[in-house]
CSV table of C-alpha atoms and ligand atoms in Angstrom, one decimal:
chain,number,residue,atom,x,y,z
A,28,MET,CA,0.0,0.0,0.0
A,29,THR,CA,1.6,3.2,-1.1
A,30,GLY,CA,-1.2,5.8,-0.8
A,31,THR,CA,-3.7,6.9,1.8
A,32,SER,CA,-7.5,7.5,2.0
A,33,ILE,CA,-10.2,8.6,4.4
A,34,ALA,CA,-11.6,5.2,5.5
A,35,GLY,CA,-14.0,6.1,8.3
A,36,TRP,CA,-15.9,9.0,9.8
A,37,GLY,CA,-18.3,9.8,12.6
A,38,THR,CA,-19.7,12.7,14.5
A,39,SER,CA,-21.3,13.4,17.9
A,40,LEU,CA,-23.3,16.4,19.3
A,41,PRO,CA,-24.7,16.9,22.7
A,42,ASP,CA,-28.5,16.2,23.1
A,43,LYS,CA,-29.3,19.6,24.5
A,44,ILE,CA,-30.3,22.2,21.9
A,45,VAL,CA,-30.0,25.9,22.8
A,46,THR,CA,-31.8,28.2,20.3
A,47,ASN,CA,-31.3,31.9,19.8
A,48,PHE,CA,-34.7,32.3,21.5
A,49,ASP,CA,-33.3,30.6,24.6
A,50,LEU,CA,-30.4,33.0,24.6
A,51,GLU,CA,-32.8,36.0,24.3
A,52,LYS,CA,-34.0,35.1,27.8
A,53,ILE,CA,-30.6,35.4,29.4
A,54,LEU,CA,-28.7,37.9,27.3
A,55,ASP,CA,-29.3,41.3,25.7
A,56,THR,CA,-29.5,39.9,22.2
A,57,ASN,CA,-32.2,38.7,19.8
A,58,ASN,CA,-32.7,36.0,17.2
A,59,ASP,CA,-32.7,38.4,14.2
A,60,TRP,CA,-29.3,39.9,15.2
A,61,ILE,CA,-27.7,36.5,15.7
A,62,VAL,CA,-29.0,35.0,12.4
A,63,GLU,CA,-28.1,38.1,10.4
A,64,ARG,CA,-24.6,38.6,11.9
A,65,THR,CA,-23.5,35.0,12.4
A,66,GLY,CA,-25.9,32.6,10.5
A,67,ILE,CA,-26.4,30.6,13.7
A,68,ARG,CA,-29.9,29.5,14.7
A,69,GLU,CA,-29.2,26.9,17.3
A,70,ARG,CA,-26.2,25.1,18.9
A,71,ARG,CA,-25.7,22.0,21.1
A,72,LEU,CA,-24.3,22.3,24.6
A,73,GLY,CA,-23.2,19.7,27.1
A,74,GLY,CA,-21.1,16.6,27.7
A,75,THR,CA,-17.4,16.3,28.1
A,76,THR,CA,-14.7,16.4,25.4
A,77,GLU,CA,-14.0,12.7,26.3
A,78,SER,CA,-17.6,11.6,25.9
A,79,LEU,CA,-18.2,13.5,22.6
A,80,ALA,CA,-14.8,12.5,21.1
A,81,THR,CA,-15.4,8.8,22.2
A,82,ALA,CA,-18.9,8.7,20.6
A,83,ALA,CA,-17.6,10.2,17.3
A,84,THR,CA,-14.6,7.8,17.3
A,85,ILE,CA,-16.8,4.8,17.8
A,86,LYS,CA,-18.8,5.7,14.6
A,87,ALA,CA,-15.6,6.3,12.7
A,88,LEU,CA,-14.1,3.0,13.7
A,89,LYS,CA,-17.3,1.3,12.7
A,90,THR,CA,-17.3,2.8,9.2
A,91,ALA,CA,-13.6,2.0,8.7
A,92,ASP,CA,-14.2,-1.6,9.9
A,93,LEU,CA,-10.5,-2.3,10.6
A,94,ASP,CA,-9.0,-4.4,13.3
A,95,LEU,CA,-8.4,-2.3,16.5
A,96,ASP,CA,-5.0,-3.8,16.8
A,97,SER,CA,-4.0,-2.6,13.4
A,98,TYR,CA,-4.1,1.1,14.3
A,99,GLY,CA,-0.9,3.2,14.7
A,100,GLY,CA,-2.6,5.5,17.1
A,101,LEU,CA,-5.0,8.4,17.7
A,102,ILE,CA,-4.6,12.2,17.6
A,103,LEU,CA,-7.1,14.5,19.3
A,104,ALA,CA,-7.4,18.1,18.3
A,105,THR,CA,-8.9,20.0,21.3
A,106,THR,CA,-8.8,23.4,22.9
A,107,THR,CA,-10.8,22.1,25.9
A,108,PRO,CA,-9.2,19.0,27.3
A,109,ASP,CA,-11.1,17.5,30.3
A,110,LYS,CA,-7.9,17.4,32.5
A,111,THR,CA,-4.6,19.1,32.5
A,112,THR,CA,-3.1,15.7,32.3
A,113,PRO,CA,-3.5,13.0,31.0
A,114,GLY,CA,-4.4,14.2,27.6
A,115,THR,CA,-8.1,13.5,26.7
A,116,SER,CA,-6.8,11.3,23.9
A,117,ALA,CA,-5.6,8.9,26.6
A,118,LEU,CA,-9.2,8.8,27.9
A,119,ILE,CA,-10.5,7.8,24.5
A,120,HIS,CA,-7.9,5.1,24.5
A,121,LYS,CA,-9.2,3.9,27.9
A,122,ASN,CA,-12.7,3.7,26.4
A,123,LEU,CA,-11.9,2.1,23.1
A,124,GLY,CA,-8.5,0.3,23.3
A,125,ILE,CA,-7.2,1.5,20.0
A,126,SER,CA,-3.6,0.3,19.6
A,127,GLY,CA,-0.5,2.6,19.3
A,128,PHE,CA,0.0,6.1,20.6
A,129,ALA,CA,-2.4,8.8,21.6
A,130,PHE,CA,-1.8,12.5,22.0
A,131,ASP,CA,-3.6,15.9,22.0
A,132,ILE,CA,-2.9,18.9,19.8
A,133,ASN,CA,-4.1,22.3,20.8
A,134,ALA,CA,-4.0,24.6,17.8
A,135,ALA,CA,-7.5,26.1,18.6
A,136,CYS,CA,-9.9,26.3,15.7
A,137,ALA,CA,-7.1,25.3,13.2
A,138,GLY,CA,-6.5,22.2,15.4
A,139,PHE,CA,-8.2,19.7,13.2
A,140,ILE,CA,-6.3,20.9,10.1
A,141,TYR,CA,-3.0,20.6,12.0
A,142,SER,CA,-4.0,17.2,13.3
A,143,PHE,CA,-5.1,15.9,10.0
A,144,VAL,CA,-1.8,16.8,8.4
A,145,VAL,CA,0.2,15.2,11.3
A,146,ALA,CA,-1.9,12.1,11.2
A,147,HIS,CA,-1.6,11.8,7.5
A,148,GLN,CA,2.2,12.0,7.6
A,149,MET,CA,2.2,9.3,10.4
A,150,VAL,CA,0.0,7.0,8.3
A,151,LYS,CA,2.6,7.3,5.6
A,152,SER,CA,5.6,6.6,7.8
A,153,LEU,CA,4.0,3.8,9.9
A,154,ASN,CA,1.9,2.3,7.1
A,155,GLN,CA,-0.9,1.9,9.7
A,156,PRO,CA,-4.3,3.6,10.0
A,157,ILE,CA,-4.7,6.5,12.4
A,158,VAL,CA,-7.8,8.1,14.0
A,159,VAL,CA,-7.9,11.9,13.9
A,160,VAL,CA,-10.6,13.5,16.1
A,161,GLY,CA,-11.6,17.1,16.6
A,162,ALA,CA,-13.6,17.6,19.8
A,163,ASP,CA,-14.4,20.6,22.0
A,164,THR,CA,-16.7,21.6,24.8
A,165,LEU,CA,-16.4,25.3,24.5
A,166,SER,CA,-19.4,25.8,26.8
A,167,ARG,CA,-17.0,25.0,29.6
A,168,ILE,CA,-15.0,28.1,28.8
A,169,THR,CA,-17.8,30.4,27.7
A,170,ASP,CA,-19.0,33.3,29.9
A,171,MET,CA,-22.7,33.1,29.4
A,172,THR,CA,-23.1,36.8,30.3
A,173,ASP,CA,-20.8,37.8,27.4
A,174,ARG,CA,-23.1,38.2,24.4
A,175,SER,CA,-20.1,38.5,21.9
A,176,THR,CA,-19.0,34.9,22.6
A,177,ALA,CA,-22.0,33.1,24.2
A,178,ILE,CA,-24.0,33.4,20.9
A,179,LEU,CA,-21.2,31.7,18.9
A,180,LEU,CA,-19.6,29.0,21.0
A,181,ALA,CA,-20.8,25.4,21.3
A,182,ASP,CA,-19.8,21.7,21.7
A,183,GLY,CA,-19.3,18.8,19.4
A,184,ALA,CA,-16.9,16.2,17.9
A,185,GLY,CA,-16.0,14.7,14.5
A,186,ALA,CA,-13.6,11.9,13.8
A,187,LEU,CA,-11.9,10.5,10.7
A,188,VAL,CA,-9.9,7.3,10.1
A,189,ILE,CA,-7.0,7.9,7.7
A,190,ALA,CA,-5.7,4.5,6.4
A,191,PRO,CA,-3.0,3.2,4.0
A,192,SER,CA,-4.6,2.4,0.6
A,193,ASN,CA,-3.8,1.4,-3.0
A,194,GLU,CA,-4.9,4.8,-4.3
A,195,GLU,CA,-2.8,8.0,-4.4
A,196,ASP,CA,-2.3,10.0,-1.2
A,197,CYS,CA,-5.5,11.7,-0.1
A,198,LEU,CA,-3.5,14.8,1.1
A,199,LEU,CA,-2.4,16.8,-1.9
A,200,GLY,CA,-1.0,19.8,-0.1
A,201,TYR,CA,-1.1,21.8,3.1
A,202,ASP,CA,-0.2,25.0,4.8
A,203,LEU,CA,0.1,25.4,8.6
A,204,GLN,CA,0.8,28.8,10.1
A,205,VAL,CA,0.9,30.7,13.4
A,206,ASP,CA,1.5,34.3,14.5
A,207,GLY,CA,1.9,34.2,18.3
A,208,ASN,CA,2.1,38.0,18.3
A,209,LEU,CA,-1.7,37.9,17.9
A,210,GLU,CA,-2.2,36.0,21.2
A,211,ASP,CA,-4.3,38.8,22.7
A,212,ILE,CA,-7.1,38.9,20.1
A,213,LEU,CA,-8.4,35.5,21.2
A,214,TYR,CA,-7.4,33.7,24.3
A,215,CYS,CA,-8.5,31.9,27.5
A,216,ASP,CA,-6.4,32.0,30.7
A,217,LEU,CA,-6.2,28.8,32.7
A,218,GLY,CA,-9.5,28.4,34.6
A,219,GLY,CA,-10.9,31.5,32.9
A,220,TYR,CA,-13.4,32.3,30.0
A,221,LEU,CA,-12.6,32.8,26.4
A,222,LYS,CA,-12.0,36.5,25.5
A,223,MET,CA,-12.3,37.7,21.9
A,224,ASN,CA,-11.8,40.9,19.9
A,225,GLY,CA,-14.4,39.8,17.4
A,226,LYS,CA,-13.8,42.4,14.8
A,227,GLU,CA,-10.0,41.9,14.7
A,228,VAL,CA,-10.4,38.1,14.5
A,229,PHE,CA,-13.1,38.5,11.8
A,230,LYS,CA,-10.8,40.6,9.6
A,231,ARG,CA,-7.7,38.6,10.0
A,232,ALA,CA,-9.4,35.3,9.6
A,233,ILE,CA,-10.7,36.1,6.1
A,234,ARG,CA,-7.3,37.4,5.0
A,235,ALA,CA,-5.4,34.4,6.4
A,236,ALA,CA,-7.7,31.8,5.0
A,237,GLU,CA,-7.7,33.4,1.6
A,238,LYS,CA,-3.9,33.5,1.4
A,239,SER,CA,-3.5,30.1,2.8
A,240,THR,CA,-6.0,28.3,0.6
A,241,ASN,CA,-4.7,30.1,-2.5
A,242,LYS,CA,-1.1,28.9,-1.7
A,243,VAL,CA,-2.1,25.3,-1.1
A,244,VAL,CA,-4.2,25.1,-4.3
A,245,GLU,CA,-1.6,26.8,-6.5
A,246,GLU,CA,1.3,24.7,-5.1
A,247,ALA,CA,-0.6,21.5,-5.7
A,248,GLY,CA,-1.1,22.6,-9.4
A,249,TYR,CA,-4.8,23.2,-9.3
A,250,SER,CA,-7.0,26.3,-9.6
A,251,MET,CA,-10.0,27.3,-7.4
A,252,SER,CA,-12.4,26.2,-10.2
A,253,ASP,CA,-11.2,22.6,-9.6
A,254,ILE,CA,-12.4,22.6,-6.0
A,255,ASP,CA,-15.6,20.5,-5.5
A,256,LEU,CA,-16.0,21.3,-1.8
A,257,LEU,CA,-14.7,24.1,0.4
A,258,VAL,CA,-14.8,23.2,4.1
A,259,PRO,CA,-14.1,26.3,6.2
A,260,HIS,CA,-14.0,26.6,9.9
A,261,GLN,CA,-17.6,27.2,11.0
A,262,ALA,CA,-16.9,30.5,12.9
A,263,ASN,CA,-19.4,32.9,11.4
A,264,LYS,CA,-21.5,32.5,8.2
A,265,ARG,CA,-20.3,36.0,7.1
A,266,ILE,CA,-16.7,34.9,7.2
A,267,MET,CA,-17.5,31.7,5.3
A,268,ASP,CA,-19.5,33.7,2.6
A,269,ALA,CA,-16.8,36.4,2.3
A,270,LEU,CA,-14.1,33.7,1.9
A,271,SER,CA,-16.0,31.7,-0.8
A,272,GLU,CA,-16.7,34.9,-2.6
A,273,ARG,CA,-13.1,36.0,-2.6
A,274,LEU,CA,-12.0,32.5,-3.8
A,275,GLY,CA,-14.7,32.4,-6.5
A,276,ILE,CA,-16.1,29.2,-5.1
A,277,PRO,CA,-20.0,29.2,-5.3
A,278,ALA,CA,-21.9,29.1,-2.0
A,279,GLN,CA,-23.4,25.7,-2.9
A,280,LYS,CA,-19.9,24.2,-2.9
A,281,CYS,CA,-19.2,25.5,0.6
A,282,ALA,CA,-19.9,23.0,3.5
A,283,SER,CA,-22.0,24.6,6.2
A,284,VAL,CA,-23.5,23.3,9.4
A,285,ILE,CA,-23.1,26.5,11.4
A,286,GLU,CA,-26.8,27.2,11.4
A,287,ARG,CA,-27.4,24.3,13.8
A,288,THR,CA,-24.0,23.7,15.4
A,289,GLY,CA,-22.5,27.2,16.1
A,290,ASN,CA,-18.7,27.4,16.4
A,291,THR,CA,-17.4,24.1,17.8
A,292,SER,CA,-13.7,25.0,17.3
A,293,SER,CA,-11.7,21.8,16.6
A,294,ALA,CA,-14.9,19.9,15.8
A,295,SER,CA,-16.2,22.4,13.2
A,296,VAL,CA,-14.2,21.3,10.1
A,297,PRO,CA,-14.9,17.5,10.6
A,298,LEU,CA,-18.6,18.2,11.4
A,299,ALA,CA,-19.0,20.1,8.2
A,300,LEU,CA,-16.9,17.7,6.1
A,301,ILE,CA,-18.8,14.6,7.5
A,302,ASP,CA,-22.1,16.3,6.8
A,303,SER,CA,-21.1,16.5,3.1
A,304,ILE,CA,-19.9,12.9,3.1
A,305,GLU,CA,-23.1,11.6,4.6
A,306,SER,CA,-25.3,13.6,2.3
A,307,ASP,CA,-23.4,12.0,-0.7
A,308,SER,CA,-22.1,15.4,-2.0
A,309,LEU,CA,-18.7,13.8,-2.8
A,310,LYS,CA,-17.8,11.6,-5.7
A,311,PRO,CA,-14.6,9.6,-6.1
A,312,GLY,CA,-11.9,12.1,-7.1
A,313,SER,CA,-13.7,15.1,-5.6
A,314,LEU,CA,-11.3,17.8,-4.4
A,315,ILE,CA,-11.9,19.1,-0.9
A,316,LEU,CA,-10.3,22.3,0.4
A,317,MET,CA,-10.3,22.5,4.2
A,318,THR,CA,-9.3,25.7,6.1
A,319,GLY,CA,-9.3,26.8,9.7
A,320,PHE,CA,-8.2,29.7,11.9
A,321,GLY,CA,-8.3,30.5,15.5
A,322,ALA,CA,-6.5,31.5,18.8
A,323,GLY,CA,-2.7,31.7,18.5
A,324,MET,CA,-3.4,33.1,16.0
A,325,THR,CA,-3.1,29.8,14.1
A,326,TRP,CA,-4.4,29.0,10.7
A,327,GLY,CA,-4.0,26.3,8.1
A,328,SER,CA,-5.4,24.7,5.0
A,329,ALA,CA,-5.3,21.2,3.5
A,330,LEU,CA,-6.2,20.0,0.0
A,331,VAL,CA,-7.7,16.5,0.0
A,332,ARG,CA,-8.8,14.1,-2.7
A,333,TRP,CA,-11.9,12.0,-1.9
A,334,GLN,CA,-11.2,8.4,-3.0
B,418,UT7,O1,-13.4,30.4,16.2
B,418,UT7,C1,-12.5,31.5,16.4
B,418,UT7,C2,-12.7,32.6,15.5
B,418,UT7,N1,-13.7,33.5,15.9
B,418,UT7,C3,-14.3,34.2,15.0
B,418,UT7,O2,-14.1,34.0,13.9
B,418,UT7,C4,-15.3,35.2,15.5
B,418,UT7,C5,-15.1,36.4,14.6
B,418,UT7,N2,-16.0,37.6,14.9
B,418,UT7,C6,-17.3,37.6,14.8
B,418,UT7,O3,-17.9,36.6,14.4
B,418,UT7,C7,-18.1,38.9,15.0
B,418,UT7,O4,-17.2,39.9,15.1
B,418,UT7,C8,-19.1,38.8,16.1
B,418,UT7,C9,-20.3,37.9,15.8
B,418,UT7,C10,-18.4,38.4,17.4
B,418,UT7,C11,-19.7,40.2,16.3
B,418,UT7,O5,-20.3,40.7,15.1
B,418,UT7,P1,-20.0,42.1,14.5
B,418,UT7,O6,-20.7,42.2,13.2
B,418,UT7,O7,-18.5,42.2,14.4
B,418,UT7,O8,-20.6,43.0,15.6
B,418,UT7,P2,-20.0,44.3,16.4
B,418,UT7,O9,-19.1,43.8,17.5
B,418,UT7,O10,-19.4,45.2,15.4
B,418,UT7,O11,-21.3,44.9,16.9
B,418,UT7,C12,-22.2,45.6,16.1
B,418,UT7,C13,-23.4,46.1,17.0
B,418,UT7,C14,-22.9,46.9,18.2
B,418,UT7,O12,-23.9,47.8,18.5
B,418,UT7,P3,-23.7,49.4,18.0
B,418,UT7,O13,-22.5,49.8,18.7
B,418,UT7,O14,-23.7,49.3,16.5
B,418,UT7,O15,-25.0,50.0,18.6
B,418,UT7,C15,-22.9,45.8,19.3
B,418,UT7,O16,-23.1,46.4,20.5
B,418,UT7,O17,-24.1,44.9,17.5
B,418,UT7,C16,-24.1,45.0,18.9
B,418,UT7,N3,-24.0,43.6,19.3
B,418,UT7,C17,-25.0,42.8,19.6
B,418,UT7,N4,-26.3,43.0,19.5
B,418,UT7,C18,-27.1,42.0,19.8
B,418,UT7,C19,-22.8,42.9,19.6
B,418,UT7,N5,-23.1,41.6,19.9
B,418,UT7,C20,-24.5,41.5,19.9
B,418,UT7,C21,-25.4,40.5,20.2
B,418,UT7,N6,-26.7,40.8,20.1
B,418,UT7,N7,-25.0,39.3,20.6
């Protein structure tokens, strides 16, 4: 086996639905403002990162249908681990017994892109399948009296299995970046709540994602018109729309679950990607362009071929 493919997928969301109308009761906000300025109508809150990540991973393992002992390991992208140590990835191992290593990656809302790239390279070097999960329980670091963040942030998980295959590599190119000088536009102190300069993040996110996606697509020898599915971090529908417009990718080719999930950080890209997989939007050979950005400031993009 010389190539790689996405062999399994699964998602998990908490049962509790919180609508904009629910938030109207506790915050100085309203449904119309939230829908117009963010595209979000409802979000799911609750659970632990371990429980959501485990549930998503169980589904991904089932779709992949590979021997648990054949795995090289598991990588969990999360901004909200359940404990300082051990990593929440070890708790998933405790629940499921996947063989090999397990470690967490915290690259905020770009975490799933970072983790996908690392996992892919490890599948190549080990010649074994690897689980890559994005899971967050942002509700645990959200100040529910702060309307600038409480309307956006939510909980969820999405998992993929990347496995050796007889096809070409599924990862065609990537770009991973950070600018630590921008730490103070989006951060959460230990034991504290997430603080965000929304306008600054908004502006920088669009610019960073545009530059990064263009670089990846060009370097891989493609053009934006070749892209079948854009999977942006589900931060704000206006950011997603501005990005697809700048890239010249029509809105119907832009994966979007934000209306019902809100911003789930590390989980948002896999939730949107898996929604497209499960609605049969992808065909063998489809080109997927994933991009994420978040605290750090981190950002990154990956170009993937659906096999
Ligand atoms: O995942 C990590 C990355 N995070 C992001 O990408 C988030 C990026 N930022 C955003 O999504 C947006 O900046 C927000 C949704 C956070 C805010 O939207 P905005 O369009 O930038 O609003 P704003 O802060 O400029 O506020 C516009 C107006 C203000 O009123 P005035 O001064 O015009 O009278 C705010 O006080 O809207 C008011 N406002 C609200 N009104 C109702 C701000 N938040 C709310 C609210 N409900 N929740």
